[in-house]
Short mmCIF file of C-alpha atoms in Angstrom, two decimals:
data_model
loop_
_atom_site.label_atom_id
_atom_site.label_comp_id
_atom_site.label_asym_id
_atom_site.label_seq_id
_atom_site.Cartn_x
_atom_site.Cartn_y
_atom_site.Cartn_z
CA MET R 1 -25.38 0.80 8.26
CA ARG R 2 -24.87 4.49 8.08
CA VAL R 3 -21.80 5.47 6.02
CA LEU R 4 -20.00 8.68 5.02
CA LEU R 5 -17.96 8.56 2.06
CA SER R 6 -15.17 10.80 1.76
CA GLY R 7 -13.07 11.45 -1.83
CA TYR R 8 -12.16 13.59 -4.70
CA TYR R 9 -16.13 13.55 -5.54
CA GLY R 10 -17.95 16.07 -7.01
CA PHE R 11 -15.05 17.74 -9.26
CA GLY R 12 -15.91 16.32 -12.87
CA ASN R 13 -12.93 13.80 -12.62
CA ALA R 14 -14.48 10.63 -14.59
CA GLY R 15 -12.01 8.25 -12.59
CA ASP R 16 -13.20 9.57 -9.16
CA GLU R 17 -16.66 9.36 -10.36
CA ALA R 18 -16.25 5.82 -11.60
CA VAL R 19 -14.89 4.79 -8.19
CA LEU R 20 -17.91 6.19 -6.08
CA GLN R 21 -20.28 4.62 -8.39
CA CYS R 22 -18.59 1.03 -8.20
CA LEU R 23 -17.98 1.43 -4.38
CA VAL R 24 -21.58 2.16 -3.61
CA GLY R 25 -22.63 -0.64 -5.55
CA ALA R 26 -20.28 -3.06 -4.25
CA LEU R 27 -21.30 -2.00 -0.57
CA SER R 28 -25.10 -2.04 -1.34
CA GLU R 29 -24.45 -5.78 -2.25
CA ALA R 30 -22.39 -6.40 1.07
CA TRP R 31 -24.89 -4.52 3.48
CA SER R 32 -28.58 -4.89 3.07
CA ASP R 33 -29.25 -2.04 5.17
CA PHE R 34 -26.14 0.37 3.52
CA HIS R 35 -27.19 4.09 3.49
CA PRO R 36 -24.75 6.23 2.41
CA VAL R 37 -23.78 9.95 2.29
CA ALA R 38 -21.07 11.23 -0.07
CA LEU R 39 -18.88 14.54 0.58
CA SER R 40 -18.93 16.10 -2.49
CA ALA R 41 -17.55 19.61 -3.97
CA ASP R 42 -21.24 19.52 -6.00
CA PRO R 43 -23.59 17.73 -4.09
CA ALA R 44 -26.65 18.25 -6.47
CA ASP R 45 -24.44 16.79 -9.40
CA THR R 46 -23.27 13.79 -7.17
CA GLU R 47 -26.90 13.19 -6.16
CA ARG R 48 -28.01 13.23 -9.95
CA ARG R 49 -25.12 11.17 -11.08
CA HIS R 50 -25.21 8.28 -8.64
CA GLY R 51 -28.70 8.40 -6.79
CA VAL R 52 -26.89 9.13 -3.48
CA ARG R 53 -27.54 11.55 -0.46
CA ALA R 54 -24.45 13.88 -0.82
CA VAL R 55 -23.51 17.21 1.36
CA SER R 56 -20.75 20.12 0.67
CA ARG R 57 -17.35 18.66 1.28
CA TRP R 58 -16.59 22.37 2.28
CA ARG R 59 -18.61 23.26 5.37
CA PRO R 60 -16.92 21.58 8.64
CA ASP R 61 -20.47 22.28 10.41
CA VAL R 62 -21.68 20.01 7.82
CA PHE R 63 -19.20 17.46 8.32
CA LEU R 64 -19.65 17.24 12.23
CA ARG R 65 -23.42 17.03 11.61
CA GLU R 66 -23.01 14.01 9.39
CA VAL R 67 -19.93 12.54 11.05
CA ARG R 68 -21.90 12.39 14.32
CA GLN R 69 -24.97 10.52 12.79
CA THR R 70 -23.23 7.66 10.75
CA ASP R 71 -21.82 4.38 11.58
CA LEU R 72 -19.06 4.53 9.85
CA PHE R 73 -16.70 7.18 8.11
CA LEU R 74 -15.21 5.57 4.79
CA SER R 75 -12.40 7.68 3.71
CA GLY R 76 -11.48 6.33 -0.16
CA GLY R 77 -11.18 5.15 -2.61
CA GLY R 78 -8.42 7.36 -4.69
CA SER R 79 -4.89 8.80 -4.30
CA LEU R 80 -5.72 10.88 -1.11
CA PHE R 81 -2.88 10.31 1.21
CA GLN R 82 -0.07 11.92 -0.60
CA ASP R 83 1.66 15.46 -0.57
CA ALA R 84 2.23 15.87 -4.23
CA THR R 85 -0.72 17.71 -4.63
CA SER R 86 -0.25 19.89 -1.67
CA ALA R 87 0.06 19.68 2.18
CA ARG R 88 -2.87 21.19 2.80
CA SER R 89 -5.00 18.39 0.37
CA LEU R 90 -3.12 15.65 2.62
CA GLY R 91 -4.21 17.42 6.00
CA TYR R 92 -7.86 17.98 4.88
CA TYR R 93 -8.13 13.95 4.30
CA LEU R 94 -6.20 13.33 7.81
CA ALA R 95 -8.59 16.00 9.66
CA GLN R 96 -11.31 14.20 8.75
CA LEU R 97 -10.50 10.84 10.42
CA GLU R 98 -9.36 12.42 13.26
CA LEU R 99 -12.42 14.08 13.69
CA ALA R 100 -14.46 11.40 13.01
CA ARG R 101 -12.42 9.70 15.63
CA ALA R 102 -13.09 12.38 17.79
CA VAL R 103 -16.76 12.11 18.19
CA GLY R 104 -16.79 8.55 18.51
CA THR R 105 -17.44 7.23 15.03
CA ARG R 106 -15.54 4.37 13.55
CA THR R 107 -13.16 5.03 10.75
CA ALA R 108 -11.53 2.80 7.67
CA VAL R 109 -9.37 3.60 4.84
CA ALA R 110 -10.69 1.74 1.55
CA PHE R 111 -9.36 0.81 -1.67
CA GLN R 112 -6.99 4.01 -1.43
CA GLY R 113 -3.25 4.68 -2.85
CA LEU R 114 -0.50 5.95 -0.38
CA GLY R 115 2.13 8.20 -1.71
CA PRO R 116 4.33 10.08 -2.84
CA LEU R 117 4.86 11.51 0.77
CA ARG R 118 7.88 13.49 0.01
CA ARG R 119 8.30 15.40 3.07
CA LEU R 120 8.72 14.00 6.86
CA PRO R 121 6.34 15.80 8.45
CA ALA R 122 3.54 14.19 6.06
CA ARG R 123 5.16 10.66 6.75
CA VAL R 124 4.90 10.94 10.68
CA ALA R 125 1.07 12.52 10.28
CA VAL R 126 -0.04 9.85 7.96
CA THR R 127 1.54 7.37 10.09
CA ALA R 128 -0.19 8.56 13.18
CA VAL R 129 -3.30 9.17 11.80
CA LEU R 130 -3.68 5.49 10.00
CA GLN R 131 -2.45 3.51 12.81
CA ASP R 132 -5.65 4.29 14.36
CA THR R 133 -8.10 3.23 11.98
CA SER R 134 -10.45 0.10 12.09
CA ALA R 135 -9.40 -1.58 8.72
CA LEU R 136 -7.27 -0.49 5.72
CA VAL R 137 -7.74 -1.99 2.18
CA TRP R 138 -4.69 -0.65 -0.11
CA ARG R 139 -5.48 -0.25 -4.01
CA ASP R 140 -2.04 -2.02 -4.96
CA ALA R 141 0.92 -3.69 -3.54
CA ASP R 142 3.39 -0.94 -3.56
CA SER R 143 0.82 1.11 -1.40
CA ALA R 144 0.67 -1.49 1.26
CA GLN R 145 4.40 -1.94 1.12
CA LEU R 146 4.97 1.90 1.77
CA ALA R 147 2.53 1.66 4.58
CA ARG R 148 4.78 -1.43 6.41
CA SER R 149 7.77 0.69 5.87
CA LEU R 150 6.38 3.86 7.69
CA GLY R 151 5.31 1.23 10.28
CA ILE R 152 1.43 1.35 9.75
CA LEU R 153 1.03 -2.14 11.27
CA ALA R 154 -2.04 -2.12 14.21
CA PRO R 155 -5.09 -1.94 11.40
CA PRO R 156 -6.19 -5.17 9.61
CA THR R 157 -4.90 -4.98 6.00
CA ARG R 158 -5.95 -5.87 2.55
CA VAL R 159 -4.39 -5.12 -0.76
CA ALA R 160 -7.04 -5.36 -3.77
CA ALA R 161 -7.37 -2.83 -6.59
CA ASP R 162 -9.37 0.03 -7.77
CA PRO R 163 -13.04 -0.35 -7.52
CA ALA R 164 -13.51 1.22 -10.88
CA VAL R 165 -12.49 -2.15 -12.65
CA LEU R 166 -16.13 -3.50 -11.69
CA LEU R 167 -17.18 -1.35 -14.53
CA GLU R 168 -18.91 -3.45 -17.38
CA PRO R 169 -18.94 -1.72 -20.92
CA ALA R 170 -22.56 -1.23 -22.62
CA ALA R 171 -24.24 -3.59 -25.23
CA ALA R 172 -23.54 -3.44 -28.77
CA ALA R 173 -25.97 -1.34 -29.95
CA GLU R 174 -25.44 1.18 -26.99
CA ALA R 175 -22.01 1.33 -27.95
CA GLU R 176 -22.58 2.07 -31.90
CA ALA R 177 -25.42 4.95 -30.49
CA LEU R 178 -22.39 6.52 -28.20
CA MET R 179 -20.05 6.18 -31.23
CA ALA R 180 -22.53 8.22 -33.70
CA ARG R 181 -23.56 10.42 -30.82
CA LEU R 182 -19.75 11.58 -30.54
CA GLU R 183 -19.49 11.76 -34.00
CA ILE R 184 -16.14 9.62 -33.89
CA PRO R 185 -15.26 8.52 -37.44
CA GLY R 186 -15.39 4.45 -38.52
CA GLY R 187 -13.35 2.70 -40.46
CA LYS R 188 -9.90 2.80 -39.06
CA PRO R 189 -8.89 1.72 -35.82
CA LEU R 190 -8.95 3.97 -32.72
CA LEU R 191 -6.14 4.71 -30.69
CA GLY R 192 -7.32 6.46 -27.52
CA VAL R 193 -4.92 8.91 -25.78
CA SER R 194 -5.87 10.52 -22.45
CA LEU R 195 -3.34 13.14 -21.27
CA ARG R 196 -3.18 15.66 -18.15
CA GLU R 197 -1.04 18.06 -17.14
CA CYS R 198 2.02 17.03 -15.28
CA ALA R 199 5.94 17.71 -14.70
CA GLY R 200 7.80 17.07 -17.44
CA LEU R 201 4.78 16.46 -19.95
CA SER R 202 5.45 20.32 -21.68
CA ALA R 203 8.86 19.28 -22.73
CA ALA R 204 7.58 15.40 -23.80
CA MET R 205 4.94 16.85 -25.94
CA PRO R 206 6.50 17.53 -29.24
CA GLY R 207 7.98 13.60 -29.02
CA LEU R 208 4.38 12.57 -28.22
CA VAL R 209 2.94 14.04 -31.24
CA ALA R 210 5.64 12.93 -33.28
CA ALA R 211 4.98 9.49 -32.04
CA LEU R 212 0.81 9.81 -32.64
CA THR R 213 1.61 10.94 -35.96
CA LYS R 214 3.81 7.97 -37.08
CA ALA R 215 1.61 5.63 -35.26
CA ALA R 216 -1.55 6.96 -37.25
CA ARG R 217 0.50 6.48 -40.78
CA ARG R 218 1.95 3.07 -39.97
CA PHE R 219 -0.92 1.43 -37.93
CA GLY R 220 -3.73 3.52 -39.80
CA THR R 221 -5.17 4.66 -36.84
CA ASN R 222 -7.38 7.47 -35.74
CA VAL R 223 -6.33 9.22 -32.48
CA VAL R 224 -9.28 9.73 -29.92
CA LEU R 225 -8.55 12.61 -27.13
CA LEU R 226 -9.70 11.51 -23.94
CA PRO R 227 -10.53 14.52 -21.49
CA LEU R 228 -11.23 12.41 -18.50
CA HIS R 229 -11.15 15.87 -16.39
CA ARG R 230 -12.65 18.08 -18.64
CA ASP R 231 -12.03 21.20 -16.71
CA ALA R 232 -8.54 20.36 -16.29
CA ASP R 233 -7.87 18.24 -19.53
CA GLU R 234 -9.73 20.38 -22.39
CA ALA R 235 -7.02 23.09 -23.19
CA LEU R 236 -4.49 19.93 -23.42
CA CYS R 237 -6.58 18.14 -25.89
CA ALA R 238 -7.02 20.87 -28.22
CA SER R 239 -3.60 21.71 -28.29
CA VAL R 240 -2.96 17.96 -29.13
CA GLN R 241 -6.13 17.95 -31.43
CA GLU R 242 -4.49 21.11 -33.46
CA ARG R 243 -1.19 19.37 -34.00
CA LEU R 244 -2.44 16.18 -35.33
CA GLY R 245 -5.14 17.40 -37.29
CA SER R 246 -7.92 15.32 -39.08
CA SER R 247 -6.47 12.41 -37.93
CA ALA R 248 -7.46 12.99 -34.27
CA HIS R 249 -10.85 13.67 -32.93
CA THR R 250 -11.59 14.90 -29.17
CA VAL R 251 -14.48 13.93 -26.94
CA SER R 252 -16.67 16.72 -26.45
CA GLU R 253 -19.13 15.48 -24.09
CA ASP R 254 -19.12 14.75 -20.28
CA LEU R 255 -19.43 11.02 -20.28
CA SER R 256 -20.59 8.47 -17.30
CA PRO R 257 -18.18 6.12 -16.49
CA THR R 258 -19.90 3.30 -18.04
CA GLU R 259 -19.82 5.49 -21.47
CA TRP R 260 -15.96 6.19 -21.16
CA VAL R 261 -15.54 2.32 -20.61
CA THR R 262 -17.79 1.56 -23.41
CA LEU R 263 -16.17 4.05 -25.63
CA LEU R 264 -12.73 2.67 -24.69
CA SER R 265 -13.90 -1.03 -25.50
CA ARG R 266 -14.27 0.15 -28.98
CA CYS R 267 -10.24 1.25 -29.26
CA ARG R 268 -7.49 -0.80 -30.60
CA ALA R 269 -5.21 0.62 -27.74
CA VAL R 270 -4.67 3.26 -25.13
CA VAL R 271 -1.87 5.54 -24.60
CA SER R 272 -2.80 7.56 -21.17
CA VAL R 273 -0.94 9.49 -18.55
CA ARG R 274 -3.99 9.53 -16.32
CA LEU R 275 -4.35 6.42 -14.24
CA HIS R 276 -8.15 5.62 -14.97
CA ALA R 277 -8.20 5.76 -18.54
CA LEU R 278 -5.50 3.12 -18.00
CA LEU R 279 -8.08 1.26 -15.90
CA PHE R 280 -10.86 1.80 -18.11
CA ALA R 281 -8.79 0.03 -20.93
CA ILE R 282 -7.80 -3.03 -18.77
CA THR R 283 -11.58 -2.91 -17.77
CA ALA R 284 -12.47 -3.28 -21.45
CA GLY R 285 -9.73 -5.76 -22.44
CA VAL R 286 -7.93 -3.26 -24.14
CA PRO R 287 -3.89 -2.93 -24.38
CA ALA R 288 -2.67 -0.05 -22.86
CA VAL R 289 0.62 2.32 -22.63
CA GLY R 290 0.99 4.51 -19.61
CA ILE R 291 3.38 7.37 -19.25
CA ASP R 292 4.28 6.97 -15.29
CA TYR R 293 3.94 10.75 -14.24
CA ASP R 294 3.01 9.24 -10.54
CA PRO R 295 4.06 5.88 -8.38
CA LYS R 296 0.08 4.62 -9.08
CA VAL R 297 0.49 4.83 -12.65
CA ALA R 298 3.54 2.60 -12.61
CA ALA R 299 1.90 0.37 -9.96
CA PHE R 300 -1.01 -0.12 -12.13
CA LEU R 301 1.37 -0.89 -15.35
CA LYS R 302 2.72 -3.69 -13.12
CA ALA R 303 -0.08 -4.88 -11.64
CA SER R 304 -1.63 -5.31 -15.21
CA GLY R 305 0.92 -6.57 -17.14
CA GLN R 306 0.94 -3.52 -19.81
CA LEU R 307 3.49 -1.25 -21.07
CA SER R 308 5.59 1.68 -19.40
CA ALA R 309 6.68 4.39 -21.78
CA GLY R 310 8.73 5.64 -18.61
CA ALA R 311 8.59 9.12 -16.95
CA PRO R 312 7.34 12.25 -18.97
CA GLU R 313 10.69 13.69 -19.14
CA ARG R 314 12.16 10.52 -20.77
CA ALA R 315 9.40 9.99 -23.41
CA SER R 316 11.09 11.06 -26.61
CA ALA R 317 9.57 10.56 -29.97
CA ALA R 318 11.99 7.24 -30.61
CA ALA R 319 11.14 5.96 -26.96
CA LEU R 320 7.39 6.41 -27.66
CA SER R 321 7.24 5.28 -31.17
CA GLY R 322 9.07 1.95 -30.04
CA THR R 323 6.71 1.23 -27.23
CA LEU R 324 4.03 1.60 -29.69
CA GLN R 325 5.55 -0.69 -32.15
CA ARG R 326 5.62 -3.09 -29.14
CA LEU R 327 2.02 -2.53 -28.51
CA PHE R 328 0.61 -3.19 -31.60
CA ASP R 329 3.46 -5.91 -32.31
CA ASP R 330 2.40 -7.73 -28.88
CA HIS R 331 -1.48 -6.90 -28.97
CA ALA R 332 -2.58 -10.38 -28.44
CA ALA R 333 -0.84 -11.02 -25.72
CA LEU R 334 -1.56 -7.67 -23.68
CA ALA R 335 -5.04 -7.89 -24.55
CA ALA R 336 -5.12 -11.32 -22.88
CA ALA R 337 -2.78 -10.15 -19.96
CA ALA R 338 -5.42 -7.19 -19.93
CA ARG R 339 -8.38 -9.56 -19.27
CA THR R 340 -6.71 -11.83 -17.00
CA ALA R 341 -5.46 -8.96 -14.87
CA ARG R 342 -8.87 -7.35 -15.29
CA ASP R 343 -10.88 -10.69 -13.67
CA GLN R 344 -8.36 -11.00 -10.97
CA MET R 345 -8.81 -7.12 -9.93
CA ARG R 346 -12.56 -7.69 -9.87
CA GLN R 347 -12.13 -10.57 -7.79
CA SER R 348 -10.14 -9.10 -5.06
CA VAL R 349 -12.37 -6.11 -4.95
CA ARG R 350 -15.60 -8.20 -4.46
CA THR R 351 -13.75 -10.07 -1.79
CA SER R 352 -12.06 -7.36 -0.25
CA VAL R 353 -15.70 -5.76 -0.04
CA SER R 354 -16.74 -8.79 2.03
CA TRP R 355 -13.64 -8.68 4.33
CA LEU R 356 -14.23 -4.84 5.30
CA THR R 357 -17.72 -5.78 6.06
CA GLU R 358 -16.67 -8.61 8.36
CA GLN R 359 -14.16 -6.16 9.94
CA LEU R 360 -16.95 -3.37 10.58
CA PRO R 361 -20.11 -5.53 11.45
#
């Protein structure tokens, strides 16, 4: 089975690289003759990281050549069908599906979120294009509900989870070596913090720093700042590091998805704006607090039984401190909920991969 994979691959975002790693692994188990090709912003890096053939996502001639030669065009996973990033980005991913169909290649959408879709033209375009796919696997129930409300009813559909939940932390000896290599200080519990630029975060930053400072004193923690998308997150992490001083440490290396999960498995808890830091925490069985900058974060927190600090614009020092207090007070129950959710999500991904291969023999 020759499959052309499309997602936000090759940009150095650990979450999307985790999706590709786990998607390729799961499909390789399901299809004995699986031959993937990934569309990537950096094909050489994608081939090095994942051991799959990769081609440039920027060249229409390359896309048309590859999509004509493939048995299936698979869009996903990720958050591709939304207009919060831009109408241009949404149009890019929809056009890929349309072009694939135009040359007679089957199409499917797998492990994707849907929305936000704030503009009427975006909702109309998404509905028209997705109605003609061979199969849909949504990443969460909220996305599936939005699809139904838009009238996307024709394709066979399932709800699963993000395939990155299939990641496993490294063994204890490798974990110790990773912590030593990253020079993360021991002796105190670690509070992982992952941030990203988003509306309202700048105004919330003083309150967030105050809450983290208070947590470090009250719970005896050291903060580990986690730039999952290094190019986008590094400056923000540096700013927080400067304000927190010696109680904080920033990860300075470009880690693999497995290394990120391994690092988070050594944290007592995680606070995150980024979806995949929350997912990596749950995968490691670690409790988490999410800041809901996007519906996908709220959907994940609901599905995993973890805590929400609300939208960035409502994240005051008092509100965040209260949520962190609850995180540590209810740590055992939240950790148990994380493990239960992880196991259920893993099963849903594996079942959905099997279902997808049945829909696309």
